[in-house]
Coordinates of C-alpha atoms and ligand atoms in Angstrom, one line a residue:
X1 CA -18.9 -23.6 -9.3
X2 CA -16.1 -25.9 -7.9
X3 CA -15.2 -25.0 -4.6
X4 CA -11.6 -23.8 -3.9
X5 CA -9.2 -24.4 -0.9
X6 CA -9.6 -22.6 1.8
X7 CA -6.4 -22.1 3.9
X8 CA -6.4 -18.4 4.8
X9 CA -3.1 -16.6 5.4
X10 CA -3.5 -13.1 7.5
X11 CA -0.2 -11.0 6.2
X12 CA 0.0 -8.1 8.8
X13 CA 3.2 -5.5 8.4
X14 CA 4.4 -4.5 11.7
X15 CA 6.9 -1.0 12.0
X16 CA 8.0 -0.7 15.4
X17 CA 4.9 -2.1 16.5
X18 CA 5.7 -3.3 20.0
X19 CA 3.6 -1.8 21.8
X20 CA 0.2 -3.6 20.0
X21 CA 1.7 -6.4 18.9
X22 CA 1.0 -8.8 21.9
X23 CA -2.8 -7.4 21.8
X24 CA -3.2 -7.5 18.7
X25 CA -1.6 -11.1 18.1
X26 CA -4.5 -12.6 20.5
X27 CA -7.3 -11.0 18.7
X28 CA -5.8 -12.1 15.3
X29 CA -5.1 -15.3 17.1
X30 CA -8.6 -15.7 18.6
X31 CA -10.6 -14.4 15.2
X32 CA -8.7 -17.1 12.8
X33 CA -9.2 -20.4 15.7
X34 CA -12.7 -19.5 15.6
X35 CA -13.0 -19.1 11.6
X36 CA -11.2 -22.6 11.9
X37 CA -13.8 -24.2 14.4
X38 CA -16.8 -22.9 12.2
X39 CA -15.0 -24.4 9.1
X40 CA -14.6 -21.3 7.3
X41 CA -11.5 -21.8 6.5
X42 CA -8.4 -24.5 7.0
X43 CA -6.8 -25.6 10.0
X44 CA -3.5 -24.9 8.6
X45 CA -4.5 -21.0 7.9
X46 CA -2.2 -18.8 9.5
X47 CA -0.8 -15.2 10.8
X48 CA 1.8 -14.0 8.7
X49 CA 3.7 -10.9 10.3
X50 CA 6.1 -8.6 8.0
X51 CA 8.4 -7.1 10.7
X52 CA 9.6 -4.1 8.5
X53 CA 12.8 -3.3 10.0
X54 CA 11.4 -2.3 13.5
X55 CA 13.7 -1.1 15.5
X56 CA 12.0 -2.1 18.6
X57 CA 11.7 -5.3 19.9
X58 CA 9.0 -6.1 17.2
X59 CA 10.6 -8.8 15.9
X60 CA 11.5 -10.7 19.2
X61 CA 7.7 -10.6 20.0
X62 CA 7.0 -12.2 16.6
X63 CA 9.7 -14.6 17.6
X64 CA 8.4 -15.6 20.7
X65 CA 4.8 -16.2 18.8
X66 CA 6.2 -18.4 16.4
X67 CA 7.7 -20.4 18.9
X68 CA 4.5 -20.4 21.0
X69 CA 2.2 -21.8 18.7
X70 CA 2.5 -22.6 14.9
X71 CA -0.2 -20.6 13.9
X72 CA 2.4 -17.7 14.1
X73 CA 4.6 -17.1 11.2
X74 CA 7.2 -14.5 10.7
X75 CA 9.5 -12.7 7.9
X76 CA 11.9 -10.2 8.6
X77 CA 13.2 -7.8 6.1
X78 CA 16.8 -6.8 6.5
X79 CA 15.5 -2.7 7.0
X80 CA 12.8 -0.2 6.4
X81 CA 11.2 -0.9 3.0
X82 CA 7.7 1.0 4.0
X83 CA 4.4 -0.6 4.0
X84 CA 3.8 -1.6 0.6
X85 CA 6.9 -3.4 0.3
X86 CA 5.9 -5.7 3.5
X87 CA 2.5 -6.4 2.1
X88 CA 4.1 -7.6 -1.2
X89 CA 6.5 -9.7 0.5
X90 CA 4.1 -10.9 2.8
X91 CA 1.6 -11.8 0.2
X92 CA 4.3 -13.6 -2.1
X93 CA 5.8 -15.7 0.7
X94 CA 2.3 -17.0 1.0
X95 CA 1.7 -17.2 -2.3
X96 CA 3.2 -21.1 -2.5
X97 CA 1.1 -21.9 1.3
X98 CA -2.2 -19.8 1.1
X99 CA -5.8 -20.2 -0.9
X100 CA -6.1 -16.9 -0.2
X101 CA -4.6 -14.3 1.4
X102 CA -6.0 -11.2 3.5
X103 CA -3.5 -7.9 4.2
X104 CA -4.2 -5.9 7.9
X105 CA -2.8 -3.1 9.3
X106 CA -1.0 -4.3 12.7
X107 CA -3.3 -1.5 14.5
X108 CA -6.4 -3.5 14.2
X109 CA -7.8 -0.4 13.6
X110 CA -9.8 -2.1 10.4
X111 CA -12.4 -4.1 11.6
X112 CA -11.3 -8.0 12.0
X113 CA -14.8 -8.8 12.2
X114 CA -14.9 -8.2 9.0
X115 CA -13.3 -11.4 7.7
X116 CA -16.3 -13.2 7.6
X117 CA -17.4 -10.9 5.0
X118 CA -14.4 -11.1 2.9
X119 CA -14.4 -15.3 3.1
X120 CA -18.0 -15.3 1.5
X121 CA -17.3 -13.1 -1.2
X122 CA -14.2 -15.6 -1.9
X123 CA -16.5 -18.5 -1.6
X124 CA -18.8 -16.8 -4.0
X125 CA -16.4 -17.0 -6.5
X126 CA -14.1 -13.6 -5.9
X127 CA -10.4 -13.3 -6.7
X128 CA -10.3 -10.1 -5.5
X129 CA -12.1 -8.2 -2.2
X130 CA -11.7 -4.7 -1.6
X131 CA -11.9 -3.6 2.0
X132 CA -13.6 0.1 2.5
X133 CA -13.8 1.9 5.1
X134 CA -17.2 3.6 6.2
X135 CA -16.3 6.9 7.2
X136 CA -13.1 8.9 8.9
X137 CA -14.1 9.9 11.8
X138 CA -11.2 8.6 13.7
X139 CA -8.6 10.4 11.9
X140 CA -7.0 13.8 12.0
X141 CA -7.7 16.7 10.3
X142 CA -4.7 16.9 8.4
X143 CA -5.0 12.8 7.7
X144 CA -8.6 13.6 6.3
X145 CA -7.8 16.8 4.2
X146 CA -4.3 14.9 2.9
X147 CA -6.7 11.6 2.0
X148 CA -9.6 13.6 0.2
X149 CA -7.0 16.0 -1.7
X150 CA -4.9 12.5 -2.4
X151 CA -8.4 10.8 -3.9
X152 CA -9.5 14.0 -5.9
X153 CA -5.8 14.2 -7.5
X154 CA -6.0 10.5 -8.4
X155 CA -9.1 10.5 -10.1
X156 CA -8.8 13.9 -11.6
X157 CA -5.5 12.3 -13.3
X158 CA -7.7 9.4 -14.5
X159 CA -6.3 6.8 -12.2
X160 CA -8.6 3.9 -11.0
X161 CA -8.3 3.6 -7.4
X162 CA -11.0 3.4 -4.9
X163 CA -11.9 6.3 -2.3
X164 CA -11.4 5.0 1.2
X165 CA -10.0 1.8 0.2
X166 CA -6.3 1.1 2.0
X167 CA -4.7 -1.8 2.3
X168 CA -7.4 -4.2 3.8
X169 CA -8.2 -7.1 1.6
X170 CA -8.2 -10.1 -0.1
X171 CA -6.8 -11.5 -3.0
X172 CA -7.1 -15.8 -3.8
X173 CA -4.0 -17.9 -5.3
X174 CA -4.8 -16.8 -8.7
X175 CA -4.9 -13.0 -8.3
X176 CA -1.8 -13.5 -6.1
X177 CA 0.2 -15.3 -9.0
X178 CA -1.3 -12.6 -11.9
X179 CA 0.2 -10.1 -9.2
X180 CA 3.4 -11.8 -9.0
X181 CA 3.7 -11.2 -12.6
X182 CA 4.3 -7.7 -12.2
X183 CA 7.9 -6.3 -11.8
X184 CA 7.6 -2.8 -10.5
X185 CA 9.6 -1.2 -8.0
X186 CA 7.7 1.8 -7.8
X187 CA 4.6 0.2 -6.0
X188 CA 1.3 1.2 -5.3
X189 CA -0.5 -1.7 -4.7
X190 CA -3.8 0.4 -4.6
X191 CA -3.7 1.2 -8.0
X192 CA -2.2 -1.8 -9.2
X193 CA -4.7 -4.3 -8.0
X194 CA -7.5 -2.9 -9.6
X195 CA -5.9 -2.7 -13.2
X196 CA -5.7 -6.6 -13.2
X197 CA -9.3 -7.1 -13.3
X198 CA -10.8 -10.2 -12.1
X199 CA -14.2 -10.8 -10.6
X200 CA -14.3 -8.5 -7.2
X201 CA -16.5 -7.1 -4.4
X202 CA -16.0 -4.8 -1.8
X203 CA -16.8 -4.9 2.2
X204 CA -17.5 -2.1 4.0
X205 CA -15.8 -2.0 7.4
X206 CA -15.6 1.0 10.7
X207 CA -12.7 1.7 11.6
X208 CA -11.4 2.1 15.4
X209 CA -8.9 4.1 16.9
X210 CA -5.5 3.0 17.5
X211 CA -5.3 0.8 20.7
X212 CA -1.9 1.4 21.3
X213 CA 1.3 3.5 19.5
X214 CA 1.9 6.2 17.4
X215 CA 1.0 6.1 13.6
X216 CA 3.8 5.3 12.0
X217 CA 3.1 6.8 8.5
X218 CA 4.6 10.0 9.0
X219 CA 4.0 12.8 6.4
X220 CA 7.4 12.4 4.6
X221 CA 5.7 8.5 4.1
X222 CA 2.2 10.1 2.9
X223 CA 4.0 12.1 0.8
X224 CA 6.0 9.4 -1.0
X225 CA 3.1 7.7 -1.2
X226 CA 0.8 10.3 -2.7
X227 CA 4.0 10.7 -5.5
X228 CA 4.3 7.2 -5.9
X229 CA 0.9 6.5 -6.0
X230 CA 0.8 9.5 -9.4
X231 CA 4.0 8.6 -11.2
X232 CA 3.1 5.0 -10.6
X233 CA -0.2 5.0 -12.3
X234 CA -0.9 7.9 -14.3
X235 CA 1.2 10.3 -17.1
X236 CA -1.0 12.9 -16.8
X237 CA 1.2 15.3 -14.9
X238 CA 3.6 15.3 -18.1
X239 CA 0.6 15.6 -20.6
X240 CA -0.6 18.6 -18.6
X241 CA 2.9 20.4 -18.8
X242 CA 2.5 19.9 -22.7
X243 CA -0.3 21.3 -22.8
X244 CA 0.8 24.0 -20.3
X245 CA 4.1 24.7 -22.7
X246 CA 2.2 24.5 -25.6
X247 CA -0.5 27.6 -24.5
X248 CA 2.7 29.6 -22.4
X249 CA 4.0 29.7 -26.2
X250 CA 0.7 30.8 -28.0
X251 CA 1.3 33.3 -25.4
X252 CA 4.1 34.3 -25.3
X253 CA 4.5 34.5 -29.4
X254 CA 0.8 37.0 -29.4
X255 CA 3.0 39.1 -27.1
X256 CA 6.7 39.1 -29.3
X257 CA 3.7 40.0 -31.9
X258 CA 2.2 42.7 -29.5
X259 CA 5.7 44.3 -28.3
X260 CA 6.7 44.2 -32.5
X261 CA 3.8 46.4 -33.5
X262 CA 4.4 48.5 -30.4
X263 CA 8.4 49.2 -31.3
X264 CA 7.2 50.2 -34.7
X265 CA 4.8 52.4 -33.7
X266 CA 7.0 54.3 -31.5
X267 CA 4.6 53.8 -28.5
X268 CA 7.7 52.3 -25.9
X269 CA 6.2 52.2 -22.6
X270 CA 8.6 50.9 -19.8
X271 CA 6.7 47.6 -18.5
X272 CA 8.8 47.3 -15.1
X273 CA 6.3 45.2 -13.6
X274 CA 4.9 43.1 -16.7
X275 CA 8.6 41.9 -17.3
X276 CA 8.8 41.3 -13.7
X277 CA 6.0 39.0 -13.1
X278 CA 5.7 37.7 -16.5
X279 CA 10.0 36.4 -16.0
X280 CA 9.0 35.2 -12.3
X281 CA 6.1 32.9 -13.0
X282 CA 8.0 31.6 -16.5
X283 CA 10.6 30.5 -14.3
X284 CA 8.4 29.0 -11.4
X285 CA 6.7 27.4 -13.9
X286 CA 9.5 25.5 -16.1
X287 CA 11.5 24.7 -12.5
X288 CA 8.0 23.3 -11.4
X289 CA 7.7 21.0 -14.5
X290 CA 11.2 20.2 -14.7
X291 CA 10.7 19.2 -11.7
X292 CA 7.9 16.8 -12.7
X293 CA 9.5 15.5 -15.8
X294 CA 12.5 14.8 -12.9
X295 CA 10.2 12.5 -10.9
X296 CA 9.3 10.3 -14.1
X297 CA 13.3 10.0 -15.2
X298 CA 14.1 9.1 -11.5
X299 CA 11.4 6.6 -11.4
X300 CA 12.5 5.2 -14.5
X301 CA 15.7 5.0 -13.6
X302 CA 15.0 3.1 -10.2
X303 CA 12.9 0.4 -12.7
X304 CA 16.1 0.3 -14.7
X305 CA 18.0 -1.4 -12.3
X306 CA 15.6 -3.0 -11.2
X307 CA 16.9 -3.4 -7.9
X308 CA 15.2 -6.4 -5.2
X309 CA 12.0 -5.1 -4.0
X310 CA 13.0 -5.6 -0.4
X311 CA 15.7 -8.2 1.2
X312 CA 14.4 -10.9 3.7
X313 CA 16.7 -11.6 6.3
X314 CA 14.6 -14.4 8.1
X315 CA 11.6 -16.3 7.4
X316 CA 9.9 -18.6 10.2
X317 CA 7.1 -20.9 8.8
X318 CA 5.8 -24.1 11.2
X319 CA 3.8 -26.6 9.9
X320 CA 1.0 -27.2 11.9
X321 CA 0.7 -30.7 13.6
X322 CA -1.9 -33.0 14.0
X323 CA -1.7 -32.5 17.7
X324 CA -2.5 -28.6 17.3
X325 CA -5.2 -29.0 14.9
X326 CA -6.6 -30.2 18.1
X327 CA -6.1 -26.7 19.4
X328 CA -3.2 -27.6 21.7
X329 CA 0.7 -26.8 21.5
X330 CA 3.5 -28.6 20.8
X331 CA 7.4 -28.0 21.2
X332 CA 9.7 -26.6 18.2
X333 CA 8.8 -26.8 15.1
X334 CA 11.4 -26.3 11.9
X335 CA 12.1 -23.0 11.2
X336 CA 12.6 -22.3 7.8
X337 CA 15.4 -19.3 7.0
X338 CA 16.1 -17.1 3.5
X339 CA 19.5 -16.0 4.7
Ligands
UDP1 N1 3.9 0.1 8.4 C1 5.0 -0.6 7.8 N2 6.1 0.1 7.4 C2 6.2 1.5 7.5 C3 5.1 2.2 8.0 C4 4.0 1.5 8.5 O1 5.0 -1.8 7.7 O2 7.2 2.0 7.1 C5 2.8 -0.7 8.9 C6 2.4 -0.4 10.3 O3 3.1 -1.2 11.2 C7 0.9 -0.7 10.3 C8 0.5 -0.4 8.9 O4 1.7 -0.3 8.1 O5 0.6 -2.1 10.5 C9 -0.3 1.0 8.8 O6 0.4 2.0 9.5 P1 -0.2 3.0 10.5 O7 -1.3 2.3 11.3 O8 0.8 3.6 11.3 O9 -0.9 4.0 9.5 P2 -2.2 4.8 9.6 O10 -3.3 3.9 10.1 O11 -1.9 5.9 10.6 O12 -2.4 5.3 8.2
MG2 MG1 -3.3 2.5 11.5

């Protein structure tokens, strides 16, 4: 096989992420120089951060890295988009630079070691590399029950994603340009990726606790997420209500059948309770789907207007000089800005 370029970009979202950030920016810093030495991959790979509208001094920090060494790029989005917005930004703005490109959570809490994994399986001919996790023993209970009950759901509706697979991996120029192809707003990269095929692997990582900070997907993210993650991929939930309406009816029309032969028999019994429960659960049940049916015209609507993904208000992206190939710094290098 002809081999491919090698210039690796590392796109890592950071939300309110000040607190890791100048940890985490010398491991990442340290990990890609010595994937550079050993050849693995370019000397003009590089470290993209996603500030996603922190509202801590995130972005300075990723500021001041820029400036100290080229290695360090930086994009800013003009507010909170969430997580899979600054991964699909990140990865398209390194789209035009990268070979390939690898997504990390700024937490380190996946395994960075585990980049030496994901470069072979590109240099074996992979377009895609699916990072998985091992086990969870580091999160919370309510994490693990909402991740296994998030899974089961998925797969029950028939939607391919992968158990235990976030957003750790890697994807080469040309899955990145078939990913570019697709418009949606609604995005669940997770269940995306997989549905565009190409020749893939997976690496199994540990995960770590969190060094420093908070989590900063809350439930209310999880939860839009998890919905996202259904509407995005699957129709299921309105097949099922279908179904649901269809045997409610069969139902309810044995019954107007029932109550018929009843009145004309004279046997009138007063059924209190049977109207009772019987009007209560009809009327859980259509809010419920309406409901449902509500979260597919909303999403539909969103695509409609098909609205920017997510608004970058700064971009910084040095070249690398000759003189830092040689692992030293220069001054300024030219900032380049999407205003
Ligand atoms: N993140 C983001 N935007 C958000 C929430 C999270 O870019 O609105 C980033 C966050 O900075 C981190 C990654 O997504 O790099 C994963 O978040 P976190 O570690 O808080 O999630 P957890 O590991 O607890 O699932
Ligand atoms: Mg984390």
């Amino acid at each position: 096989m002809k081999k491919r370029g090698n210039i690796l970009y590392l796109v890592v979202p950071c939300y309110n992420e000040e607190e890791i950030l100048p940890i985490a920016s010398g491991i990442m810093h340290d990990k890609l120089k010595s994937l550079i030495r050993k050849g693995a991959v370019s000397c003009t790979s590089k470290i993209l951060f996603v500030n996603d509208g922190s509202r801590d001094r995130t972005w300075q920090i990723i500021e001041e890295l820029c400036r100290s060494d080229s290695i360090f790029s930086g994009l800013s989005f003009s507010r909170n988009y969430g997580h899979q917005s600054a991964i699909l930004a990140g990865m398209l703005a390194a789209r035009s630079h990268a070979d390939m490109v690898v997504t990390i959570d700024a937490d380190l809490q996946q395994d960075i070691e585990a980049l030496d994994k994901f470069i072979e399986c590109y240099n074996s001919g992979c377009e895609i590399v699916y990072g998985v996790r091992n086990d969870r023993d580091t999160d919370g209970l309510l994490k693990k029950a909402s991740a296994n009950i998030f899974y089961g759901l998925m797969h029950m509706l028939g939607c391919n994603v992968m158990s235990n697979h976030a957003d750790y991996r890697l994807l080469s120029k040309r899955a990145l340009d078939a990913l570019a192809e697709y418009k949606e707003v609604n995005l669940f990269l997770r269940g995306l990726i997989p549905t565009m095929g190409f020749q893939s692997d997976v690496v199994y990582f540990d995960v770590k606790k969190r060094e420093a900070g908070k989590s900063k997907y809350t439930f209310k993210k999880m939860l839009t997420l998890a919905i996202d993650g259904i509407t995005s991929m699957s129709t299921r939930p309105i097949q099922i209500i279908t179904i649901m309406g269809f045997l409610v009816s069969l139902f309810s029309f044995a019954m107007i059948i029932y109550c018929m032969v009843d009145w004309l028999s004279g046997r009138n019994v007063p059924g209190y309770t049977t109207s009772l429960v019987v009007s209560l659960l009809m009327g859980g049940l259509t809010i419920f789907s309406l409901g449902i049916v509500g979260e597919y015209v909303g999403k539909i609507y969103l695509e409609t207007k098909a609205r920017p993904r997510f608004i970058v208000e700064s971009f910084i992206l040095r070249e690398t000089t000759d003189k830092e190939n040689g692992l030293e710094l220069t001054g300024e290098g030219q900032d380049i800005c999407l205003k």
